Amino acid sequence: MTATLFSGHVELTFLIAVATGIYLFVRAIQLQVLSMRLIYMFFSSYLIACILSAIILLPFVEFLIYSATWGERAENTLPPLPIGNSLAFFLGKIFVHESWIGGQNYAHAVNPYIGIVILPLIILAIKYEFKKSLAFIVLSVIAFLAVFNIVSFHSFLLLIPIVKQTPLYYFVIFFMMTGSIMAGIGLDSIKNKGFMFKHLVYATISVLVIIGLFVLYWDGSYYAEFIQDNDLLKGHIKQLALISLVLLMLALLLLRFSKASKVATYMFVLLVFIDLSLVGQGWNPTNKKEHVFPQKENEISEFFSQTKQPFRILSLQNVLLSSTNMLIKIEEVQGYDVPVTSRYHQFFKQALKGKDLYWHYNISQYDPTILPFLQILNVTHIISKIADLDLPLVHDGHVKIFQVPDAKQRAFMTYQSINANDEEHALRLTLDNKDNLNELVVLENNNDAEETAEIIAKNEIEFYSRTSQKIKMKVTTDKPGYMVLSQSYYPGWHAYVDDEEVEIYPADYLLQAIKVPQGSHQVRFVYQPFSFWFGLVISLLSFGIVLWNLKKSK
């Protein structure tokens, strides 16, 4: 569990912990060794794992406190899949064919295909090693009930907060894990138990019969709104069935001789990989292949390649998906994924008039009223497929690139400010003063902030270096004012003016601002969250204690 946490995927860690716990308790009941001491040892081990991983867990918990996960987004969950989507157990690529209307059927996101050739082995494991397989059968049943909402099981899971925030398709991990292990048990039973070849034949015929029924009775009526060519889809299903038939016959032949020949066993394992390559899904077709694997020099990246100053863009109509903008190193105002701060969530919906879809935040159409907010977010260009935006067109190719007039730099000076009493008040003031945000900043809990007459002052901001955790710049201004840094206000950031720490104020509800006196100054922003350093100390101490106990026990 500790290793999984350090890999950075908390939801997977949680599900693996649940799966491990279920396996332990089922086996303990089978072996009649279930006791309070075993339960205590199990939960103690996970508590120790959490303490060892404090360096990861504490910042994560801090993020949950400030995120939108437990607010409005708490109700934004994936629905369960219809039972018909279990077809993907047997025909892996059935939901990723061109006969489907692209992006409409989300079944591809929950593909449980683990290989048609190992399904007979799973049946053998149940027959020959039922007790050993029981815990994995239980896990598979739980996953099946959750994904397809059998007996309203998924609805029940949604009552549990941490499960509610876990994407539905993660439960497919149970299928992958248990199916693979049970196939290994089945293969072992062929080599070491009183195996009868006819049982393997029966298991293979059972799988073929299920596939045959799918082919004969598929009519697509349940998925009519998602299918653009049902006849083409039927042909695709028949093709997959034929491939499955060939693969199963080859598997049957190799398993027939696997007990006597290691070569046959190795060839069967190779066949599993061939199976997954031919019939497995490959990559998530939510994204187009050119988005998942973009060219290093494409039209967009080439246009921005000479830009030296930090900037952001807004991509409309999914021209540049979140995964793509990260790969070509261009910052996109819509972000990468759904875990965001509650401030960003509210600003995105109310100021930018965007939508939070399950997978990402999205602005599909340009609304001229959001221009002042794009300007303070350092959005210098908008990318679109259409050419009717009322903005200067600076590139007319496969995509259109429009320039955002008067876009602010990543950091900019303001000399007028107004005070907000709290977050809600700050958001309201920011929305009400959108036409004045180029000259005015809304600050929270700053008694020095007050509405003043327009001040004209000269200033210059030069970036020395900029990373995700540290920003260095030189700020020169002939009058005192507030420097706004266009990045999300979040605890853990510290600001220094000439090596003297200064207070960071929430600015325009979403951003950060500091007070800068008249003159030329060295300014630093450093991300040093207390949660990280406190977690580091706990992790190091706990690792030391564990190592000391291990050494002592020897």
Coordinates of C-alpha atoms in Angstrom, one line a residue:
M1 CA 0.0 0.0 0.0
T2 CA 2.8 2.4 0.9
A3 CA 4.5 1.8 -2.5
T4 CA 1.2 2.4 -4.3
L5 CA 0.7 5.6 -2.5
F6 CA 4.1 6.8 -3.5
S7 CA 3.2 6.1 -7.1
G8 CA 0.7 8.9 -6.7
H9 CA -2.7 7.3 -7.3
V10 CA -4.7 7.4 -4.1
E11 CA -7.9 6.0 -5.5
L12 CA -6.1 2.9 -6.8
T13 CA -4.4 2.5 -3.4
F14 CA -7.8 2.6 -1.7
L15 CA -9.3 -0.1 -4.0
I16 CA -6.2 -2.3 -3.6
A17 CA -6.5 -1.9 0.2
V18 CA -10.2 -2.9 0.0
A19 CA -9.4 -5.9 -2.2
T20 CA -6.6 -7.1 0.0
G21 CA -8.9 -6.8 3.1
I22 CA -11.7 -8.8 1.5
Y23 CA -9.2 -11.5 0.4
L24 CA -7.7 -11.7 3.9
F25 CA -11.1 -12.0 5.6
V26 CA -12.5 -14.6 3.2
R27 CA -9.4 -16.7 3.5
A28 CA -9.4 -16.4 7.3
I29 CA -13.0 -17.6 7.4
Q30 CA -12.1 -20.5 5.1
L31 CA -9.1 -21.5 7.3
Q32 CA -11.1 -20.8 10.5
V33 CA -8.4 -18.4 11.8
L34 CA -10.5 -15.3 11.9
S35 CA -10.0 -13.5 15.2
M36 CA -9.9 -10.1 16.8
R37 CA -6.1 -10.3 16.8
L38 CA -6.1 -10.8 13.1
I39 CA -8.4 -7.9 12.5
Y40 CA -6.3 -5.7 14.8
M41 CA -3.1 -6.7 12.9
F42 CA -4.8 -6.0 9.6
F43 CA -5.9 -2.5 10.4
S44 CA -2.7 -1.8 12.3
S45 CA -0.7 -2.7 9.2
Y46 CA -2.7 -0.2 7.1
L47 CA -2.4 2.5 9.8
I48 CA 1.4 2.0 9.7
A49 CA 1.3 2.2 5.9
C50 CA -0.6 5.5 6.1
I51 CA 2.0 6.8 8.6
L52 CA 4.9 5.7 6.4
S53 CA 3.2 7.6 3.5
A54 CA 2.4 10.7 5.5
I55 CA 4.6 12.8 3.1
I56 CA 2.0 12.0 0.4
L57 CA -1.2 11.7 2.5
L58 CA -1.0 14.9 4.4
P59 CA -0.8 17.2 1.3
F60 CA -3.5 15.1 -0.3
V61 CA -5.8 15.6 2.7
E62 CA -5.0 19.3 2.6
F63 CA -6.0 19.4 -1.0
L64 CA -9.3 17.7 -0.3
I65 CA -10.0 20.4 2.3
Y66 CA -9.6 23.2 -0.3
S67 CA -10.9 21.3 -3.4
A68 CA -14.3 21.1 -5.0
T69 CA -14.4 17.4 -4.6
W70 CA -16.6 17.4 -1.6
G71 CA -18.7 20.4 -2.7
E72 CA -20.7 20.7 -5.9
R73 CA -18.7 18.0 -7.7
A74 CA -19.7 15.5 -5.1
E75 CA -22.9 14.8 -7.1
N76 CA -21.0 14.5 -10.4
T77 CA -20.4 10.8 -10.6
L78 CA -20.4 8.3 -13.5
P79 CA -23.6 6.2 -13.8
P80 CA -23.4 2.4 -13.7
L81 CA -23.1 0.6 -17.0
P82 CA -26.0 -1.4 -18.6
I83 CA -25.6 -5.1 -18.3
G84 CA -25.2 -5.4 -22.0
N85 CA -21.8 -3.8 -21.7
S86 CA -20.6 -7.1 -20.2
L87 CA -20.1 -8.1 -23.8
A88 CA -16.6 -6.6 -23.5
F89 CA -15.6 -9.5 -21.3
F90 CA -15.7 -11.7 -24.4
L91 CA -15.2 -9.3 -27.3
G92 CA -12.8 -6.6 -26.1
K93 CA -13.1 -4.1 -29.0
I94 CA -16.8 -4.3 -29.4
F95 CA -17.4 -0.7 -28.1
V96 CA -14.5 1.0 -29.9
H97 CA -15.5 0.5 -33.5
E98 CA -16.2 3.2 -36.1
S99 CA -19.8 2.0 -36.2
W100 CA -20.4 3.8 -32.9
I101 CA -21.1 7.5 -32.7
G102 CA -17.8 8.9 -31.4
G103 CA -17.7 9.8 -27.7
Q104 CA -21.4 9.0 -27.0
N105 CA -21.1 5.5 -25.5
Y106 CA -18.9 5.7 -22.5
A107 CA -18.6 1.9 -22.3
H108 CA -15.0 2.1 -23.7
A109 CA -13.9 3.7 -20.4
V110 CA -14.8 0.6 -18.5
N111 CA -13.4 -2.3 -20.5
P112 CA -12.9 -5.5 -18.4
Y113 CA -11.3 -7.5 -21.2
I114 CA -8.4 -9.6 -19.9
G115 CA -8.1 -12.0 -22.8
I116 CA -10.4 -14.6 -24.3
V117 CA -7.9 -17.4 -24.0
I118 CA -7.6 -17.3 -20.2
L119 CA -11.4 -17.5 -19.6
P120 CA -11.4 -21.4 -19.8
L121 CA -8.6 -21.4 -17.3
I122 CA -10.7 -19.3 -14.9
I123 CA -13.5 -22.0 -15.2
L124 CA -10.9 -24.7 -14.4
A125 CA -9.7 -22.8 -11.4
I126 CA -13.3 -22.7 -10.0
K127 CA -13.7 -26.4 -10.7
Y128 CA -10.3 -27.7 -9.4
E129 CA -9.4 -25.1 -6.8
F130 CA -12.7 -23.6 -5.6
K131 CA -11.5 -22.9 -2.1
K132 CA -8.3 -21.2 -3.2
S133 CA -10.3 -19.2 -5.8
L134 CA -13.2 -18.3 -3.5
A135 CA -11.8 -15.0 -2.3
F136 CA -11.1 -13.9 -5.9
I137 CA -14.6 -15.0 -6.9
V138 CA -16.0 -12.8 -4.2
L139 CA -14.0 -9.8 -5.4
S140 CA -15.1 -10.4 -9.0
V141 CA -18.8 -10.6 -7.9
I142 CA -18.4 -7.3 -5.9
A143 CA -16.8 -5.6 -9.0
F144 CA -19.6 -7.0 -11.3
L145 CA -22.3 -5.8 -8.9
A146 CA -20.7 -2.3 -8.6
V147 CA -20.0 -1.7 -12.3
F148 CA -23.4 -2.9 -13.5
N149 CA -25.4 -1.9 -10.4
I150 CA -26.9 -5.3 -9.9
V151 CA -29.4 -5.3 -7.0
S152 CA -28.6 -1.6 -6.7
F153 CA -25.1 -2.3 -5.3
H154 CA -23.5 0.6 -7.0
S155 CA -26.2 2.9 -5.6
F156 CA -25.3 1.6 -2.2
L157 CA -21.6 2.3 -2.7
L158 CA -22.3 5.9 -3.6
L159 CA -23.5 6.4 0.0
I160 CA -19.8 6.0 1.1
P161 CA -18.1 9.3 0.5
I162 CA -14.6 8.1 -0.5
V163 CA -16.1 5.5 -2.9
K164 CA -18.5 8.1 -4.3
Q165 CA -15.4 10.1 -5.5
T166 CA -13.8 7.0 -7.1
P167 CA -14.4 6.7 -10.8
L168 CA -16.5 3.8 -11.7
Y169 CA -14.0 2.2 -14.1
Y170 CA -11.5 1.7 -11.3
F171 CA -13.6 -1.2 -10.1
V172 CA -12.5 -3.0 -13.3
I173 CA -9.2 -3.4 -11.5
F174 CA -10.8 -6.1 -9.5
F175 CA -11.6 -8.0 -12.7
M176 CA -8.1 -7.6 -14.0
M177 CA -6.5 -8.6 -10.7
T178 CA -8.7 -11.5 -9.8
G179 CA -9.1 -12.8 -13.4
S180 CA -5.4 -12.9 -13.9
I181 CA -4.7 -14.7 -10.6
M182 CA -7.5 -17.2 -11.2
A183 CA -6.2 -17.9 -14.7
G184 CA -2.8 -18.6 -13.0
I185 CA -4.5 -21.0 -10.6
G186 CA -6.2 -22.7 -13.5
L187 CA -2.9 -23.1 -15.4
D188 CA -1.3 -24.5 -12.2
S189 CA -4.1 -27.0 -11.8
I190 CA -3.4 -28.3 -15.4
K191 CA 0.3 -28.9 -14.5
N192 CA 0.0 -30.2 -10.9
K193 CA -3.5 -31.6 -10.3
G194 CA -5.5 -34.5 -11.5
F195 CA -6.4 -32.7 -14.6
M196 CA -8.8 -34.1 -17.2
F197 CA -8.4 -32.6 -20.7
K198 CA -12.1 -33.0 -21.4
H199 CA -12.9 -30.4 -18.7
L200 CA -10.8 -27.9 -20.5
V201 CA -12.7 -28.7 -23.7
Y202 CA -16.0 -28.2 -21.9
A203 CA -14.8 -24.9 -20.5
T204 CA -13.7 -23.7 -24.0
I205 CA -17.0 -24.8 -25.5
S206 CA -18.9 -22.9 -22.8
V207 CA -17.0 -19.7 -23.7
L208 CA -17.7 -20.3 -27.4
V209 CA -21.4 -20.9 -26.8
I210 CA -21.6 -17.5 -25.0
I211 CA -19.9 -15.7 -27.9
G212 CA -22.1 -17.5 -30.4
L213 CA -25.2 -16.4 -28.6
F214 CA -24.0 -12.8 -28.7
V215 CA -23.4 -13.1 -32.5
L216 CA -26.8 -14.7 -33.1
Y217 CA -29.0 -12.4 -31.0
W218 CA -27.3 -9.1 -31.2
D219 CA -29.7 -6.5 -32.6
G220 CA -28.3 -3.3 -31.1
S221 CA -31.7 -1.9 -30.2
Y222 CA -30.7 -1.1 -26.6
Y223 CA -27.8 1.0 -28.0
A224 CA -29.7 2.5 -31.0
E225 CA -29.0 6.1 -30.0
F226 CA -25.3 5.4 -29.9
I227 CA -24.9 3.3 -33.1
Q228 CA -24.6 5.0 -36.5
D229 CA -24.3 1.7 -38.6
N230 CA -25.7 -1.4 -36.9
D231 CA -25.0 -3.7 -39.9
L232 CA -21.3 -2.6 -39.8
L233 CA -21.3 -3.3 -36.1
K234 CA -22.7 -6.8 -36.6
G235 CA -19.9 -7.5 -39.1
H236 CA -17.4 -6.2 -36.6
I237 CA -18.9 -8.6 -33.9
K238 CA -18.6 -11.5 -36.3
Q239 CA -15.0 -10.7 -37.0
L240 CA -14.2 -10.5 -33.3
A241 CA -16.0 -13.8 -32.8
L242 CA -13.9 -15.5 -35.5
I243 CA -10.7 -14.1 -34.0
S244 CA -11.8 -15.4 -30.6
L245 CA -12.5 -18.9 -32.1
V246 CA -9.0 -19.1 -33.6
L247 CA -7.4 -17.9 -30.4
L248 CA -9.3 -20.4 -28.3
M249 CA -8.4 -23.3 -30.6
L250 CA -4.8 -22.4 -30.4
A251 CA -5.0 -22.1 -26.7
L252 CA -6.7 -25.5 -26.4
L253 CA -3.9 -27.0 -28.5
L254 CA -1.1 -25.5 -26.4
L255 CA -2.7 -26.3 -23.1
R256 CA -3.1 -29.9 -24.2
F257 CA 0.7 -30.3 -24.2
S258 CA 1.6 -27.7 -21.5
K259 CA 1.8 -30.3 -18.7
A260 CA 4.5 -32.2 -20.6
S261 CA 6.2 -29.3 -22.3
K262 CA 7.5 -26.0 -20.9
V263 CA 7.7 -24.7 -24.5
A264 CA 4.0 -25.1 -24.9
T265 CA 3.4 -23.2 -21.6
Y266 CA 5.6 -20.3 -22.8
M267 CA 3.9 -20.3 -26.2
F268 CA 0.5 -20.1 -24.4
V269 CA 1.7 -17.0 -22.4
L270 CA 2.8 -15.5 -25.7
L271 CA -0.6 -16.2 -27.1
V272 CA -2.2 -14.3 -24.2
F273 CA -0.2 -11.2 -25.2
I274 CA -1.2 -11.7 -28.9
D275 CA -4.8 -12.0 -27.7
L276 CA -4.6 -8.7 -25.8
S277 CA -2.9 -7.0 -28.8
L278 CA -5.5 -8.2 -31.3
V279 CA -8.7 -7.9 -29.3
G280 CA -7.7 -5.7 -26.4
Q281 CA -8.8 -2.1 -26.5
G282 CA -5.3 -0.6 -26.8
W283 CA -5.7 3.0 -25.5
N284 CA -8.7 4.9 -24.2
P285 CA -10.6 6.0 -27.3
T286 CA -12.1 9.0 -25.5
N287 CA -9.1 10.7 -27.0
K288 CA -8.1 10.5 -30.6
K289 CA -4.8 8.8 -31.3
E290 CA -3.2 12.0 -32.6
H291 CA -4.1 13.6 -29.2
V292 CA -2.6 10.8 -27.2
F293 CA 0.5 10.7 -29.3
P294 CA 0.9 14.2 -30.7
Q295 CA 3.7 15.1 -33.1
K296 CA 6.5 17.1 -31.5
E297 CA 6.1 19.9 -34.0
N298 CA 2.4 20.4 -34.8
E299 CA 0.7 23.5 -36.0
I300 CA -0.1 24.8 -32.6
S301 CA 3.3 24.1 -30.9
E302 CA 5.1 25.6 -33.8
F303 CA 3.2 28.8 -33.6
F304 CA 4.0 29.3 -29.9
S305 CA 7.6 27.9 -30.1
Q306 CA 9.1 31.4 -30.1
T307 CA 7.1 32.8 -27.2
K308 CA 9.5 33.4 -24.3
Q309 CA 7.2 34.9 -21.7
P310 CA 4.8 32.6 -19.7
F311 CA 1.3 32.5 -21.2
R312 CA -1.9 30.5 -21.3
I313 CA -4.4 29.6 -24.0
L314 CA -8.0 28.7 -24.3
S315 CA -8.9 25.8 -26.6
L316 CA -12.4 25.6 -27.9
Q317 CA -14.2 22.6 -29.5
N318 CA -11.6 20.3 -28.0
V319 CA -9.0 21.4 -30.5
L320 CA -6.3 20.9 -27.9
L321 CA -7.2 18.3 -25.3
S322 CA -5.8 18.4 -21.8
S323 CA -3.5 15.4 -22.4
T324 CA -2.1 17.0 -25.6
N325 CA -1.4 20.4 -24.1
M326 CA 0.6 18.8 -21.4
L327 CA 2.7 16.8 -23.9
I328 CA 3.5 19.8 -26.0
K329 CA 4.1 22.0 -22.8
I330 CA 1.4 24.6 -23.4
E331 CA -0.6 25.8 -20.4
E332 CA -4.4 25.7 -21.0
V333 CA -6.8 27.6 -18.8
Q334 CA -9.2 24.6 -18.7
G335 CA -6.6 22.6 -16.9
Y336 CA -5.8 18.9 -17.1
D337 CA -8.2 17.0 -14.8
V338 CA -11.2 17.5 -12.5
P339 CA -9.4 17.7 -9.1
V340 CA -9.3 21.5 -8.7
T341 CA -9.6 24.0 -5.8
S342 CA -13.1 25.2 -4.9
R343 CA -12.0 28.7 -5.9
Y344 CA -11.1 27.6 -9.4
H345 CA -14.3 25.6 -9.7
Q346 CA -16.5 28.6 -8.8
F347 CA -14.5 31.0 -10.9
F348 CA -14.6 28.7 -13.9
K349 CA -18.3 28.2 -13.8
Q350 CA -19.4 31.8 -12.8
A351 CA -16.7 34.0 -14.4
L352 CA -15.7 31.9 -17.4
K353 CA -19.1 30.4 -17.9
G354 CA -17.7 26.9 -18.4
K355 CA -18.9 23.5 -17.5
D356 CA -17.4 20.8 -15.3
L357 CA -17.8 17.6 -17.1
Y358 CA -16.9 14.3 -15.4
W359 CA -13.5 14.1 -17.0
H360 CA -12.5 17.7 -17.3
Y361 CA -13.5 21.3 -17.3
N362 CA -14.7 22.6 -20.6
I363 CA -15.5 25.9 -22.4
S364 CA -17.1 24.9 -25.8
Q365 CA -17.9 28.3 -27.1
Y366 CA -16.4 31.8 -26.8
D367 CA -18.5 34.4 -25.0
P368 CA -17.2 37.9 -25.3
T369 CA -18.3 38.7 -21.7
I370 CA -15.6 36.5 -20.3
L371 CA -12.8 38.5 -22.0
P372 CA -11.8 40.5 -18.9
F373 CA -11.4 37.3 -16.9
L374 CA -9.3 35.7 -19.7
Q375 CA -7.0 38.8 -19.7
I376 CA -6.2 38.6 -15.9
L377 CA -5.6 34.8 -16.3
N378 CA -2.7 35.5 -18.8
V379 CA -4.7 34.0 -21.7
T380 CA -3.0 35.5 -24.7
H381 CA -4.6 33.4 -27.5
I382 CA -7.8 31.4 -28.2
I383 CA -7.6 28.3 -30.5
S384 CA -10.7 27.3 -32.4
K385 CA -11.9 25.4 -35.4
I386 CA -14.3 28.2 -36.5
A387 CA -13.3 31.6 -37.8
D388 CA -16.1 33.9 -36.6
L389 CA -14.7 35.0 -33.3
D390 CA -14.7 38.8 -33.0
L391 CA -11.0 38.8 -32.1
P392 CA -7.8 39.4 -34.2
L393 CA -7.0 36.4 -36.3
V394 CA -3.2 35.7 -36.1
H395 CA -3.0 32.2 -37.6
D396 CA -5.3 30.7 -40.2
G397 CA -4.6 27.1 -40.9
H398 CA -6.1 23.8 -40.0
V399 CA -7.0 25.5 -36.7
K400 CA -7.6 29.2 -36.1
I401 CA -5.6 31.1 -33.5
F402 CA -7.0 34.4 -32.2
Q403 CA -5.1 37.0 -30.1
V404 CA -6.7 38.1 -26.8
P405 CA -6.2 41.9 -26.7
D406 CA -4.7 43.5 -23.6
A407 CA -4.0 40.2 -22.0
K408 CA -2.1 40.6 -18.8
Q409 CA 1.4 39.1 -18.2
R410 CA 1.7 36.2 -15.7
A411 CA 2.5 38.9 -13.1
F412 CA 1.2 42.5 -13.3
M413 CA 1.0 45.6 -11.2
T414 CA -2.2 47.3 -10.1
Y415 CA -2.6 50.5 -8.1
Q416 CA -6.2 50.5 -7.1
S417 CA -7.8 47.9 -4.8
I418 CA -11.0 47.2 -3.0
N419 CA -11.5 45.0 0.1
A420 CA -13.7 41.9 0.3
N421 CA -14.8 40.5 3.7
D422 CA -14.7 36.8 2.6
E423 CA -14.6 34.5 -0.4
E424 CA -18.2 34.9 -1.4
H425 CA -17.9 38.7 -1.2
A426 CA -14.7 38.6 -3.2
L427 CA -16.3 36.5 -6.0
R428 CA -19.2 38.9 -6.2
L429 CA -17.0 42.0 -6.3
T430 CA -14.8 40.4 -9.0
L431 CA -17.8 39.6 -11.2
D432 CA -19.3 43.0 -10.6
N433 CA -16.1 44.8 -11.5
K434 CA -15.0 42.7 -14.5
D435 CA -14.6 45.8 -16.7
N436 CA -12.2 47.3 -14.3
L437 CA -9.9 44.4 -13.5
N438 CA -7.1 45.7 -15.7
E439 CA -6.6 48.6 -13.3
L440 CA -8.2 47.3 -10.1
V441 CA -7.7 44.3 -7.8
V442 CA -10.1 42.7 -5.3
L443 CA -8.3 41.7 -2.2
E444 CA -9.6 39.7 0.7
N445 CA -9.3 40.6 4.4
N446 CA -6.9 43.5 3.6
N447 CA -7.8 46.6 5.7
D448 CA -5.4 48.7 3.7
A449 CA -7.3 48.0 0.5
E450 CA -9.7 50.8 -0.5
E451 CA -11.2 52.3 -3.6
T452 CA -8.9 55.1 -4.9
A453 CA -8.8 57.4 -7.9
E454 CA -7.1 56.1 -11.0
I455 CA -3.3 56.0 -10.6
I456 CA -0.9 56.1 -13.5
A457 CA 2.4 54.5 -12.8
K458 CA 5.3 53.0 -14.7
N459 CA 6.3 49.5 -13.9
E460 CA 8.3 46.6 -15.3
I461 CA 8.3 42.9 -14.3
E462 CA 11.1 40.6 -15.5
F463 CA 11.0 36.9 -14.9
Y464 CA 14.3 35.3 -14.0
S465 CA 13.2 31.7 -13.5
R466 CA 9.9 29.9 -13.1
T467 CA 9.2 26.3 -12.0
S468 CA 6.1 24.7 -10.5
Q469 CA 7.5 25.4 -7.0
K470 CA 9.6 28.5 -7.3
I471 CA 9.2 31.8 -9.2
K472 CA 11.9 34.6 -9.3
M473 CA 11.4 38.0 -10.8
K474 CA 12.5 41.6 -10.7
V475 CA 9.8 44.2 -10.1
T476 CA 10.3 47.9 -10.7
T477 CA 7.6 50.4 -10.0
D478 CA 7.7 54.1 -9.5
K479 CA 4.7 54.0 -7.1
P480 CA 3.7 51.5 -4.4
G481 CA 1.0 49.0 -5.4
Y482 CA -0.1 45.4 -5.6
M483 CA 1.6 42.8 -7.8
V484 CA -0.9 40.2 -8.9
L485 CA 0.5 36.8 -9.8
S486 CA -1.8 34.9 -12.1
Q487 CA -1.8 31.5 -10.4
S488 CA -4.3 30.0 -8.0
Y489 CA -4.3 31.1 -4.4
Y490 CA -3.5 28.1 -2.3
P491 CA -1.9 27.5 1.1
G492 CA 1.8 26.7 1.2
W493 CA 2.9 29.5 -1.1
H494 CA 5.3 32.1 0.5
A495 CA 6.3 35.4 -1.0
Y496 CA 9.5 37.4 -0.4
V497 CA 10.4 41.0 -1.4
D498 CA 14.1 41.5 -1.1
D499 CA 14.3 38.4 1.0
E500 CA 11.7 39.7 3.5
E501 CA 8.6 37.6 3.7
V502 CA 5.4 39.4 2.9
E503 CA 1.7 38.4 3.1
I504 CA 0.0 36.8 0.1
Y505 CA -3.6 38.0 -0.4
P506 CA -6.3 36.3 -2.4
A507 CA -6.7 38.5 -5.5
D508 CA -9.7 38.7 -7.8
Y509 CA -11.0 35.7 -5.8
L510 CA -8.8 33.2 -7.6
L511 CA -5.3 34.6 -7.9
Q512 CA -2.4 35.8 -5.6
A513 CA -1.3 39.3 -4.8
I514 CA 1.4 41.0 -2.7
K515 CA 2.2 44.5 -1.7
V516 CA 5.2 46.0 -3.5
P517 CA 6.8 49.3 -2.4
Q518 CA 8.1 51.9 -4.7
G519 CA 11.5 51.1 -6.4
S520 CA 13.2 48.1 -7.8
H521 CA 12.9 44.8 -5.9
Q522 CA 13.8 41.1 -6.1
V523 CA 10.6 39.1 -5.7
R524 CA 10.3 35.3 -5.0
F525 CA 7.3 33.0 -4.7
V526 CA 8.2 29.6 -3.1
Y527 CA 5.8 26.7 -2.6
Q528 CA 6.7 25.2 0.8
P529 CA 3.6 23.7 2.3
F530 CA 3.7 22.8 6.0
S531 CA 1.7 19.6 5.2
F532 CA 4.6 18.3 3.1
W533 CA 7.4 19.0 5.6
F534 CA 5.3 17.7 8.5
G535 CA 4.5 14.6 6.5
L536 CA 8.2 14.2 5.6
V537 CA 9.2 14.3 9.2
I538 CA 6.5 11.7 10.1
S539 CA 7.5 9.5 7.2
L540 CA 11.2 9.6 8.0
L541 CA 10.6 9.0 11.7
S542 CA 8.3 6.1 11.0
F543 CA 10.7 4.5 8.5
G544 CA 13.4 4.8 11.1
I545 CA 11.3 3.1 13.7
V546 CA 10.3 0.3 11.4
L547 CA 13.9 -0.3 10.4
W548 CA 15.0 -0.2 14.1
N549 CA 12.3 -2.8 15.0
L550 CA 13.3 -5.0 12.1
K551 CA 16.9 -4.9 13.1
K552 CA 16.0 -5.5 16.7
S553 CA 13.8 -8.5 15.8
K554 CA 16.8 -10.2 14.1

